[in-house]
PDB file of C-alpha atoms in Angstrom:
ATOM      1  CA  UNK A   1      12.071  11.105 -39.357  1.00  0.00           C
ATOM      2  CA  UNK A   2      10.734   8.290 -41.403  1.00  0.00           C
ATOM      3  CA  UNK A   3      14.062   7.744 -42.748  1.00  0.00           C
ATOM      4  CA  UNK A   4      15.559   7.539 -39.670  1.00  0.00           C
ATOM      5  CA  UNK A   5      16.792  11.301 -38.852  1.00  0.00           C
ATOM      6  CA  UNK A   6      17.271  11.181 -35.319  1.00  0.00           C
ATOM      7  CA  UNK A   7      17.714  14.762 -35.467  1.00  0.00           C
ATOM      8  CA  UNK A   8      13.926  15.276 -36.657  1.00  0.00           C
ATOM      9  CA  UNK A   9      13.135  13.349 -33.556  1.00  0.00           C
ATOM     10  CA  UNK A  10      15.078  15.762 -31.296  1.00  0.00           C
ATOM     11  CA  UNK A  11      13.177  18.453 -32.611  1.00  0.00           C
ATOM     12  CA  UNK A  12       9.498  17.014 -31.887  1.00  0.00           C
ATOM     13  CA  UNK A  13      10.761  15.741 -28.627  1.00  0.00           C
ATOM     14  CA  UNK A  14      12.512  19.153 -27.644  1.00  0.00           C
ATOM     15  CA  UNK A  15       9.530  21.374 -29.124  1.00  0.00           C
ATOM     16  CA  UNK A  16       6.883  19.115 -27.650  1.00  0.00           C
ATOM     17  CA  UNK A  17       8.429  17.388 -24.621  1.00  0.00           C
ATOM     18  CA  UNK A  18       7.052  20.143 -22.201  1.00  0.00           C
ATOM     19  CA  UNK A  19       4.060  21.025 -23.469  1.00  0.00           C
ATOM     20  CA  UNK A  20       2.848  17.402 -23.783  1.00  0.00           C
ATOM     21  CA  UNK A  21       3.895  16.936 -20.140  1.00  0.00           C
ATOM     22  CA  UNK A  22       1.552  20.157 -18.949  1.00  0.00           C
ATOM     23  CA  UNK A  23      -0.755  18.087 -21.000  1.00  0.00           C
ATOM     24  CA  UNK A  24      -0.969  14.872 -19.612  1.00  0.00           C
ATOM     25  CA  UNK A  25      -0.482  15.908 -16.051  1.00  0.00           C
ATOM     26  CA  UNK A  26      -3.756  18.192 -16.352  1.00  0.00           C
ATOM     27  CA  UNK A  27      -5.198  14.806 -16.601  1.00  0.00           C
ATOM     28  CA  UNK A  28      -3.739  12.208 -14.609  1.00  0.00           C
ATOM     29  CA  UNK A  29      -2.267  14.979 -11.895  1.00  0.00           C
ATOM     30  CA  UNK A  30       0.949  13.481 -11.594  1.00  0.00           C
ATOM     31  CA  UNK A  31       3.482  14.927 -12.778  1.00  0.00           C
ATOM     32  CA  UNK A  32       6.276  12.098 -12.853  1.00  0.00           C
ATOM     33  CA  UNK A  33       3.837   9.719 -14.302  1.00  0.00           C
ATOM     34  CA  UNK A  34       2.877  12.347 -17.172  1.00  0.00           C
ATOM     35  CA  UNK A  35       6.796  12.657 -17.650  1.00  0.00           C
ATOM     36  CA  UNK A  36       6.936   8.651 -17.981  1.00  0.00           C
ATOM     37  CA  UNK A  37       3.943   8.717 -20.020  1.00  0.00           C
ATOM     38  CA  UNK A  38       5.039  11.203 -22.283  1.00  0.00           C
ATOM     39  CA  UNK A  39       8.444   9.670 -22.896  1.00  0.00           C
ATOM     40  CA  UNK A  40       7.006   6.077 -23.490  1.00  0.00           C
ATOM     41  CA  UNK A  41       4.690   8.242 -26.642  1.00  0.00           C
ATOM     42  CA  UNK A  42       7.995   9.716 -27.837  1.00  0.00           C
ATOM     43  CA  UNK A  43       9.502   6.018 -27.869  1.00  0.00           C
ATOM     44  CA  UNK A  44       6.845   4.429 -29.448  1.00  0.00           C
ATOM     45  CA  UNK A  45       6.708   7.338 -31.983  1.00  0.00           C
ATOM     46  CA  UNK A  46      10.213   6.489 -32.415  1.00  0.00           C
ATOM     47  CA  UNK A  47       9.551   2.882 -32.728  1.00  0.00           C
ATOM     48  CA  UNK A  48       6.747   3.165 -35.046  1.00  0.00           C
ATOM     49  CA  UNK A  49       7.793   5.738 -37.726  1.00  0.00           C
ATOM     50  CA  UNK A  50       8.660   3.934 -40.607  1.00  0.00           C
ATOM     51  CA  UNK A  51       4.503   2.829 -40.353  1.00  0.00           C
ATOM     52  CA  UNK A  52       2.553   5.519 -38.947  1.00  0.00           C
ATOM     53  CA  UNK A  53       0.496   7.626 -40.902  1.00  0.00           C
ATOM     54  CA  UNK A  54       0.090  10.899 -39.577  1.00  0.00           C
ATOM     55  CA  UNK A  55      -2.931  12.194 -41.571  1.00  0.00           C
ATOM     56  CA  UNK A  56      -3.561  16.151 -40.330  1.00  0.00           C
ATOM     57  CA  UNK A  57      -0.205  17.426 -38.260  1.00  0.00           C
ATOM     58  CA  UNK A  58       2.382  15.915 -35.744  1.00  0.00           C
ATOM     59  CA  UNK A  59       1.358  18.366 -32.503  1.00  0.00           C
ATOM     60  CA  UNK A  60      -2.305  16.373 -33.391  1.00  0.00           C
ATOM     61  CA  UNK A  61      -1.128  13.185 -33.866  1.00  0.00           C
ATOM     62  CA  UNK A  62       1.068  13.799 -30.448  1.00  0.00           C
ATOM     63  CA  UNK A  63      -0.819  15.148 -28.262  1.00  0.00           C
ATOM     64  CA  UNK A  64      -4.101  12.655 -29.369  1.00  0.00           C
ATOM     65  CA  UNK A  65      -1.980   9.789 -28.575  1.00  0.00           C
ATOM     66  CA  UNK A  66      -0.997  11.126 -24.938  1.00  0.00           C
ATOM     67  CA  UNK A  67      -4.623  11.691 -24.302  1.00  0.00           C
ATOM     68  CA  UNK A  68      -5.286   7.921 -25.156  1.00  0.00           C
ATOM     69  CA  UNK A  69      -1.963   7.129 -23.072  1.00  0.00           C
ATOM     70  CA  UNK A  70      -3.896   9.388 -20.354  1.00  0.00           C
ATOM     71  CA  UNK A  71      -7.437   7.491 -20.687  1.00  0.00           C
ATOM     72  CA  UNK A  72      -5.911   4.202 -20.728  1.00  0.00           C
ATOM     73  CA  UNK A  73      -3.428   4.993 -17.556  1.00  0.00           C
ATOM     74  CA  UNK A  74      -6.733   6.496 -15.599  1.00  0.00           C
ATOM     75  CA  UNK A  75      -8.833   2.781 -16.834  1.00  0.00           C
ATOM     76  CA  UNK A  76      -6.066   1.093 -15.560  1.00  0.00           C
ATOM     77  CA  UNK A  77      -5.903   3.036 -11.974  1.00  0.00           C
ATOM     78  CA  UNK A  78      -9.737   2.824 -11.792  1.00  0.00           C
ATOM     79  CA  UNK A  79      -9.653  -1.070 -11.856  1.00  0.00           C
ATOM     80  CA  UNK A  80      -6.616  -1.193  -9.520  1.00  0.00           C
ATOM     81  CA  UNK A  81      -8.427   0.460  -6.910  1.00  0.00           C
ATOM     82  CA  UNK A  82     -11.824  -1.464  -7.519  1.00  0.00           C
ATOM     83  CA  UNK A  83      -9.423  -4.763  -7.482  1.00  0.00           C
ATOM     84  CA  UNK A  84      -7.963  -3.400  -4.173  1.00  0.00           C
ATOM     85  CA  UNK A  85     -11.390  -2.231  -2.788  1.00  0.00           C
ATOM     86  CA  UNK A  86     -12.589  -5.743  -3.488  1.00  0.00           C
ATOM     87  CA  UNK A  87      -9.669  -7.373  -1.152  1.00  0.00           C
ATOM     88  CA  UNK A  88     -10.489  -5.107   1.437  1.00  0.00           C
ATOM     89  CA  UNK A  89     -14.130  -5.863   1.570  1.00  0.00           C
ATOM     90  CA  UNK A  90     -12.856  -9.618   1.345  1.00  0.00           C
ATOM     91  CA  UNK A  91     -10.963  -9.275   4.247  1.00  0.00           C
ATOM     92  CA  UNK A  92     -13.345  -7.951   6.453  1.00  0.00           C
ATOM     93  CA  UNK A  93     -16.409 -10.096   5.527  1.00  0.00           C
ATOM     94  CA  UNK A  94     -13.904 -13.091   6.516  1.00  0.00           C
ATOM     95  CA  UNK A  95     -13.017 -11.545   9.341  1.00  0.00           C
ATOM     96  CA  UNK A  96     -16.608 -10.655  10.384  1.00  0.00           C
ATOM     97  CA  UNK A  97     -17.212 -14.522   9.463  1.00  0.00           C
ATOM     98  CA  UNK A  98     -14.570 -16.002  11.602  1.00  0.00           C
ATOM     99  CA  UNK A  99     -15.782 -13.293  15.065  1.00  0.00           C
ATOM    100  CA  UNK A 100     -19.337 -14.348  14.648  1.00  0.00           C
ATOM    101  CA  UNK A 101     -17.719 -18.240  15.406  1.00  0.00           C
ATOM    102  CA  UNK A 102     -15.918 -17.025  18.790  1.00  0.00           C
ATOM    103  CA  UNK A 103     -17.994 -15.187  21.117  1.00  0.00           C
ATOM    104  CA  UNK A 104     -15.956 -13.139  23.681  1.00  0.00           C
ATOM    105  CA  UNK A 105     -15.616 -15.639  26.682  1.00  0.00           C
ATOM    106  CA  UNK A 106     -13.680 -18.251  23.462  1.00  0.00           C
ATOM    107  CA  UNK A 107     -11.519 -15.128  22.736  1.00  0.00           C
ATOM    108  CA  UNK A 108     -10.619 -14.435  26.724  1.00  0.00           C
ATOM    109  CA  UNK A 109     -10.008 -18.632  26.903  1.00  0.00           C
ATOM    110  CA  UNK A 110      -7.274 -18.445  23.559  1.00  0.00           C
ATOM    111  CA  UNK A 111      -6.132 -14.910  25.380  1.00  0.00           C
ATOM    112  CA  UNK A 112      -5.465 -16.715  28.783  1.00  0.00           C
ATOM    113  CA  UNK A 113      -3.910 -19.773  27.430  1.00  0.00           C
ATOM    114  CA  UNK A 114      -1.357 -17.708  25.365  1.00  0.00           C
ATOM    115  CA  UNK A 115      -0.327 -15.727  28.647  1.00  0.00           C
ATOM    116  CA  UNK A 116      -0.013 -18.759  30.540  1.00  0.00           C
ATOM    117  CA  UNK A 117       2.627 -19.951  28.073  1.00  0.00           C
ATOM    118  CA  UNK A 118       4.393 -16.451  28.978  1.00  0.00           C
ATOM    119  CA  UNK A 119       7.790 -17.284  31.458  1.00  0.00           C
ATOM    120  CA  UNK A 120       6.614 -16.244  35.062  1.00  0.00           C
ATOM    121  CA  UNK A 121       8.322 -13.208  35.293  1.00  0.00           C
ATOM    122  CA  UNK A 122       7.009 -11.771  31.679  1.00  0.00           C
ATOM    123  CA  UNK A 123       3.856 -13.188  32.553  1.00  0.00           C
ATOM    124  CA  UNK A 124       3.816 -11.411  36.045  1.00  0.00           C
ATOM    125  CA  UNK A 125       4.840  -7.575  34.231  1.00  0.00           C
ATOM    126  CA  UNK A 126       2.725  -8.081  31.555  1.00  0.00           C
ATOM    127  CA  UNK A 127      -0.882  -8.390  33.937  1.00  0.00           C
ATOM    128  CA  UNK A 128       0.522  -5.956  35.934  1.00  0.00           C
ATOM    129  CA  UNK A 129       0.883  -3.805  33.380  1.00  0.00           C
ATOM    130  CA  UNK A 130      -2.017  -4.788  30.895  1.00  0.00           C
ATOM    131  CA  UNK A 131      -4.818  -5.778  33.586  1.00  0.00           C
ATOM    132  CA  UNK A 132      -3.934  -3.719  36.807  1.00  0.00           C
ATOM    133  CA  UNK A 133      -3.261  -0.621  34.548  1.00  0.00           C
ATOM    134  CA  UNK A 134       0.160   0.228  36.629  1.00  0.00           C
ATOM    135  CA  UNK A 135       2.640   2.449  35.344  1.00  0.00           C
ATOM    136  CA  UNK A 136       6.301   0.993  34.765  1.00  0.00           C
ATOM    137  CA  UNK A 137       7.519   2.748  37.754  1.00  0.00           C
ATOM    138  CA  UNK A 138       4.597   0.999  39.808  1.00  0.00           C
ATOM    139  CA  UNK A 139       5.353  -2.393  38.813  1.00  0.00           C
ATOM    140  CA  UNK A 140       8.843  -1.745  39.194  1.00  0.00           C
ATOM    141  CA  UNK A 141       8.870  -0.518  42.961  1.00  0.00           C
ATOM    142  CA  UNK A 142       6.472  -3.390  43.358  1.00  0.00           C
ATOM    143  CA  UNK A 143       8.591  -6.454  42.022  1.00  0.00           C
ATOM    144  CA  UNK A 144      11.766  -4.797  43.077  1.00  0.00           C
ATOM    145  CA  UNK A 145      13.532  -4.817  39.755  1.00  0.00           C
ATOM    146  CA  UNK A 146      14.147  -1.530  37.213  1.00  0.00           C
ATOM    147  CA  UNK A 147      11.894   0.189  34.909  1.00  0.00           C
ATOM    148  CA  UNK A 148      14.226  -0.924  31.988  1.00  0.00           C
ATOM    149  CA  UNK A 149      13.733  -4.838  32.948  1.00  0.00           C
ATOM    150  CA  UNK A 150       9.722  -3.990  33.214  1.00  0.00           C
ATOM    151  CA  UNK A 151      10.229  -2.824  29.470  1.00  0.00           C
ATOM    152  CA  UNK A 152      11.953  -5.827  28.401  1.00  0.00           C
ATOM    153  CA  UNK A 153       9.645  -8.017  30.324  1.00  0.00           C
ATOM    154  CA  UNK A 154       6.607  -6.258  28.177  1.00  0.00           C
ATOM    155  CA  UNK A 155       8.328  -5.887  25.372  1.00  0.00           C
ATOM    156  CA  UNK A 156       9.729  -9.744  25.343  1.00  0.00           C
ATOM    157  CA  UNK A 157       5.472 -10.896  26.132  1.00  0.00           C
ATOM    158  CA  UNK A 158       3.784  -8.788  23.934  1.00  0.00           C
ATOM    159  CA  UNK A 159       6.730 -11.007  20.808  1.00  0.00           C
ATOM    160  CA  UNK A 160       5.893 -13.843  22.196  1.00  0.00           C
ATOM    161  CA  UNK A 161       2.047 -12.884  22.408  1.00  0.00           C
ATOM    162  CA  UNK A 162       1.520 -12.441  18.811  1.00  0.00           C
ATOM    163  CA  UNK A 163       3.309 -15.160  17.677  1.00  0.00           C
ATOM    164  CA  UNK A 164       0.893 -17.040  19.715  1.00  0.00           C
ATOM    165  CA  UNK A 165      -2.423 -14.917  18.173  1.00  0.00           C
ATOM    166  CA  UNK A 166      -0.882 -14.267  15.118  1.00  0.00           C
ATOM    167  CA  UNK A 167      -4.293 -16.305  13.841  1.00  0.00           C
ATOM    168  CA  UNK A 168      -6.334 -14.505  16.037  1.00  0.00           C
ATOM    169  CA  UNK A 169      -5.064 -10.831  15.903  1.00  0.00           C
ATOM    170  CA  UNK A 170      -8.125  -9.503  13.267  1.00  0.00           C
ATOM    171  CA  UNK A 171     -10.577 -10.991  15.865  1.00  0.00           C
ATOM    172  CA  UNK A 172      -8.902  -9.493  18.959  1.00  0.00           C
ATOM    173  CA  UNK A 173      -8.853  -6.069  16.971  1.00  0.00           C
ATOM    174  CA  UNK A 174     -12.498  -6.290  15.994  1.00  0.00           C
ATOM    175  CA  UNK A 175     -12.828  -7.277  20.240  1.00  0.00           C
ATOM    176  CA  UNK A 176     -10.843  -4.271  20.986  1.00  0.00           C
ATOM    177  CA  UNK A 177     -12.561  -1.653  18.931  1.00  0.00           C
TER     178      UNK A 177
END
């Protein structure tokens, strides 16, 4: 293989492929990525042959370098998810930051002034709907008009509404839960 036999290579690949694939998925228990994994060693191998010195037997040398492949692929997960985890907690101690500057009458005053910016008709389905708690049906007998135009008329306030709170929507979840 040294020498550039790509038929040697077949034969490693081919006699090792699957075993080294049982291998590194008993580690990193996922299969695709062990298959990825384990082809990236077999290119490398490929890549490297002319300088690597295999001192005890290829199988060793193989399946040790998958192993590292494994350890390095788990490092790397581990700090994705602590880099993740970090944004997360980021995210919520600003959030937590920016609520403790609005108390709930500030959020009800940015609330109101985004309805009131609703046309009169949305605006009129919408508190039906959101702050009489009436059904569709109710607030269609009630206005006169059809259950499909009390659905647009939501579904046209709630748009409009958060593009109005789009800065305010963590807060008003925090509110609501």
């Amino acid at each position: 293989m040294k020498l550039g036999s790509i038929e040697s290579f077949n034969y490693f690949f081919d006699y090792y492929y699957s075993g080294l694939c049982l291998y590194a998925n008993a580690y990193i228990r996922d299969m695709s990525a062990s298959e990825e994994l384990v082809q990236d060693v077999f290119v490398r191998f490929w890549e490297k042959r002319r300088n690597i010195e295999i001192e005890s037997s290829v199988r060793f040398y193989l399946f040790k370098t998958v192993y590292n492949q494994c350890l390095n692929l788990l490092k790397h997960k581990k700090v994705e998810q602590k880099y993740r985890q970090q944004k997360i907690s980021h995210a919520e101690n600003l959030y937590e930051e920016q609520w403790s500057l609005f108390n709930e009458s500030e959020l009800r005053q940015v609330l109101d002034q985004a309805i009131s910016k609703l046309p009169e008709r949305c605006r009129e389905v919408f508190e039906l709907s959101r702050f009489e708690n009436l059904k569709n049906k109710e607030i269609a007998e009630k206005l006169g008009i059809t259950e499909k135009t009390v659905e647009n008329q939501i579904t046209k306030a709630l748009k409009i509404l958060r593009k109005e709170l789009k800065d305010f929507l963590p807060l008003f979840l925090m509110y609501m839960s």
